[in-house]
PDB file of C-alpha atoms in Angstrom:
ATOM      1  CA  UNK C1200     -33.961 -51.563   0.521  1.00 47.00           C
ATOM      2  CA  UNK C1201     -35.417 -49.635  -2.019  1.00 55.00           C
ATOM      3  CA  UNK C1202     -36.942 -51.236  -5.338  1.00 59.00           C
ATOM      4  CA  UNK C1203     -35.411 -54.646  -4.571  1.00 60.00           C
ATOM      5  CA  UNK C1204     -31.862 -53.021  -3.937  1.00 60.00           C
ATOM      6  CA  UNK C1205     -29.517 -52.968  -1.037  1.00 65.00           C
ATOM      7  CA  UNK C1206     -28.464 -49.345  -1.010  1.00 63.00           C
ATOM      8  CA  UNK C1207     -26.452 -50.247   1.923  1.00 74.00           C
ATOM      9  CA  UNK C1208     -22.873 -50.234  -0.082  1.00 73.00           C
ATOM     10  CA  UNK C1209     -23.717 -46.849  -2.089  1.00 68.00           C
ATOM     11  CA  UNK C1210     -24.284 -44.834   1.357  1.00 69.00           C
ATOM     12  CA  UNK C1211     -21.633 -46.397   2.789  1.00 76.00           C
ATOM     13  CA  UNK C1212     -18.653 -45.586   0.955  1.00 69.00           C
ATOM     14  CA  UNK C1213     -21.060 -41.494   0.586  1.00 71.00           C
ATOM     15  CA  UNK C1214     -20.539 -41.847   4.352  1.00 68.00           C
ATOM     16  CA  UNK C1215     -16.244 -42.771   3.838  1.00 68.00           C
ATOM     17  CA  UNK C1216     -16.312 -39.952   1.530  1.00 65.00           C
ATOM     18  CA  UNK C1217     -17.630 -37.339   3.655  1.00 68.00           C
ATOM     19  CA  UNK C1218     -15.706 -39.005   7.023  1.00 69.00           C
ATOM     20  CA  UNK C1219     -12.345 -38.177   5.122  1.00 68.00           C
ATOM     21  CA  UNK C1220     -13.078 -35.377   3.345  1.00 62.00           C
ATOM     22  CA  UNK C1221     -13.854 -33.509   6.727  1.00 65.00           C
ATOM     23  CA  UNK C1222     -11.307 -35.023   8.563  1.00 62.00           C
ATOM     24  CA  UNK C1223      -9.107 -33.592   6.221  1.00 59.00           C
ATOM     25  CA  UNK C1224     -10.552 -30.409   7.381  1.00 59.00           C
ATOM     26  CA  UNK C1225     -10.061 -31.094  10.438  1.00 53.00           C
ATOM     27  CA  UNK C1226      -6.658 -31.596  10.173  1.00 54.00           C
ATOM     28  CA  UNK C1227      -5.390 -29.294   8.024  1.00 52.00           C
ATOM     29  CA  UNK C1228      -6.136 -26.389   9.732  1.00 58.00           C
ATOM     30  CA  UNK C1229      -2.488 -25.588  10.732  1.00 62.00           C
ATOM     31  CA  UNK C1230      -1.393 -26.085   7.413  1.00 59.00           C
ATOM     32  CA  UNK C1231      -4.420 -24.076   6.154  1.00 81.00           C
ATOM     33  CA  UNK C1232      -3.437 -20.994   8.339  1.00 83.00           C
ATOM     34  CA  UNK C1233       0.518 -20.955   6.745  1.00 83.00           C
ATOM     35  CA  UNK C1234      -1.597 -20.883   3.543  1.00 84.00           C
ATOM     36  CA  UNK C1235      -4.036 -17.845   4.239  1.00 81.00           C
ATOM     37  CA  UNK C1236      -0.668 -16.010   5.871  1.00 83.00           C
ATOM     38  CA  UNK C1237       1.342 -16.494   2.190  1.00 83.00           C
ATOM     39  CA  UNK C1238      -1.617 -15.588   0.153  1.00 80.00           C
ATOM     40  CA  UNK C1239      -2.242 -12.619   2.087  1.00 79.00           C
ATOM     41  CA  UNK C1240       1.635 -11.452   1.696  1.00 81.00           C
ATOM     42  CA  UNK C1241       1.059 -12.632  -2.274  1.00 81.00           C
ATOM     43  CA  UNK C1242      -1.893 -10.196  -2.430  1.00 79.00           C
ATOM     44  CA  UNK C1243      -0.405  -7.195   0.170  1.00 80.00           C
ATOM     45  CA  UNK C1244       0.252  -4.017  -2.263  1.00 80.00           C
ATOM     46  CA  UNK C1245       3.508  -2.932  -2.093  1.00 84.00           C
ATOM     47  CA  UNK C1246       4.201   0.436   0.031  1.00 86.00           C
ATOM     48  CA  UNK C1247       4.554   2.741  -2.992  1.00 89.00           C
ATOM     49  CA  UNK C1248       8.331   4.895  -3.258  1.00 92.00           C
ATOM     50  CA  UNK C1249       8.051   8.717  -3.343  1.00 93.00           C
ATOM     51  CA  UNK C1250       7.516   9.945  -6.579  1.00 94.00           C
ATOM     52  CA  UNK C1251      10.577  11.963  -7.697  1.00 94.00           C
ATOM     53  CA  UNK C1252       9.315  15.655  -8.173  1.00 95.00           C
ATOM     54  CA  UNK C1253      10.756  18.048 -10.871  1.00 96.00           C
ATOM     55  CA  UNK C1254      12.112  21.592  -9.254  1.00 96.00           C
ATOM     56  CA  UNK C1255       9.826  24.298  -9.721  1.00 95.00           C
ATOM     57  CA  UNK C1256      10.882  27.960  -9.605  1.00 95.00           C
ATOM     58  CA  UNK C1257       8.663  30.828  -8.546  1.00 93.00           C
ATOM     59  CA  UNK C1258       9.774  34.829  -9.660  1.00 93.00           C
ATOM     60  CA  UNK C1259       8.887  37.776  -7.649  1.00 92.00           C
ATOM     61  CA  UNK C1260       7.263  40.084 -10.095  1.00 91.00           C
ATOM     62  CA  UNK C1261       5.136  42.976 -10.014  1.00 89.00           C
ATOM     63  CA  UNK C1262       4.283  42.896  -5.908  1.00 89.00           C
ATOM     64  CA  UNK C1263       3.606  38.940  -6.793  1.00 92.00           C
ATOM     65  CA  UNK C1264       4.947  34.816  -7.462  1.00 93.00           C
ATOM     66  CA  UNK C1265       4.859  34.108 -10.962  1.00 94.00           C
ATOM     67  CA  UNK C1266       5.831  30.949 -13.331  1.00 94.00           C
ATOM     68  CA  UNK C1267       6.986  30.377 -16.421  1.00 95.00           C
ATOM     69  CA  UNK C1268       5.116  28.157 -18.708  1.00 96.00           C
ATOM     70  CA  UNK C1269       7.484  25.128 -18.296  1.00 97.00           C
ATOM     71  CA  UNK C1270       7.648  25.373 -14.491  1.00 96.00           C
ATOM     72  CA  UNK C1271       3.730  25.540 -14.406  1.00 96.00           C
ATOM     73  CA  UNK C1272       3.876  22.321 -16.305  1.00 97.00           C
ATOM     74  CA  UNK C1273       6.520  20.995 -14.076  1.00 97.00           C
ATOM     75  CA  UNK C1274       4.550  22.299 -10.933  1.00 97.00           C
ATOM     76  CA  UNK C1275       1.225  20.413 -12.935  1.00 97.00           C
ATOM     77  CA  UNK C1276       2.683  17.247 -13.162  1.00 97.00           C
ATOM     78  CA  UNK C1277       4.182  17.140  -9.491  1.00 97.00           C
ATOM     79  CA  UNK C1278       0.470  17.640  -8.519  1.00 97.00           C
ATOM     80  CA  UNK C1279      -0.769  14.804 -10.179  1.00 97.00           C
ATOM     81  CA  UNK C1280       2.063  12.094  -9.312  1.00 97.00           C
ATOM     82  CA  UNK C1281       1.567  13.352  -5.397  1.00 97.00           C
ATOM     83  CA  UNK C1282      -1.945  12.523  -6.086  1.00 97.00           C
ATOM     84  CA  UNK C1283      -1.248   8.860  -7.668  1.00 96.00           C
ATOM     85  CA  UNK C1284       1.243   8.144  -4.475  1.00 96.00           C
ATOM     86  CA  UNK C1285      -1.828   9.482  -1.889  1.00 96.00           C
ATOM     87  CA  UNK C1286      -3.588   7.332  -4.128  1.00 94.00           C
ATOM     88  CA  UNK C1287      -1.770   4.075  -3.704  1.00 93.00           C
ATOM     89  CA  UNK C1288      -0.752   5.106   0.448  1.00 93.00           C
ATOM     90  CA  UNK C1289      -4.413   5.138   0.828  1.00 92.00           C
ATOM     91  CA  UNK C1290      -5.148   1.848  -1.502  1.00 88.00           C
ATOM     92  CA  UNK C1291      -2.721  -0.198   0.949  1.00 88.00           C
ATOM     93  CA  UNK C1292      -3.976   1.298   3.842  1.00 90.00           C
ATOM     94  CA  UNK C1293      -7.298   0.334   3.317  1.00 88.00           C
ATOM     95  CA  UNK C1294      -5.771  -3.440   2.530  1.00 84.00           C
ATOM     96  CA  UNK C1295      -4.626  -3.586   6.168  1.00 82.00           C
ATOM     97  CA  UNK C1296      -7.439  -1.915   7.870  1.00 85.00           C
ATOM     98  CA  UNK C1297      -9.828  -4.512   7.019  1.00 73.00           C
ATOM     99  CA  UNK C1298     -10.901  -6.695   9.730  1.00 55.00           C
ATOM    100  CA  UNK C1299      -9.972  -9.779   9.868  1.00 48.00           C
TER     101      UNK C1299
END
């Protein structure tokens, strides 16, 4: 009794409130799990597809391999999209190597 009140009914139903809310908890759990699993798969990356790479020809000149300017363009941008894809192998990789 505080101030001429009954506080009695006020941390009673605070007391309901918390009693279901972790029961609830308590419960759930199960049904919590199913949840984490699906949000996990929601969130996965996707295994990446090979990039497709352009041909590249080399010519044996002068003792050495040289390229013409398109085919060191060609060769330039096969670089790069094998770099994106290690990129994204190594992205999804690091997705399932955390611990759980």
């Amino acid at each position: 009794m505080r101030n001429g009140r009954n506080s009695t009914p006020l941390l009673t139903a605070i007391l309901f409130l918390a009693l279901t809310l972790c029961s609830g908890c308590a419960t759930g759990k199960a049904a919590t799990t199913a949840e984490i699993e699906r949000a996990i798969k929601a969130v996965a990356p996707e295994t990446p597809s090979a990039p497709v790479l352009e041909p590249v020809e080399f010519q044996d000149r002068d003792g050495g391999l040289w390229l013409t300017y398109n085919d060191y363009r060609a060769l330039e941008r096969n670089v790069i999209a094998l770099r994106e894809y290690a990129a994204r192998l190594e992205t999804a990789i690091a997705f399932y190597r955390e611990d759980k």
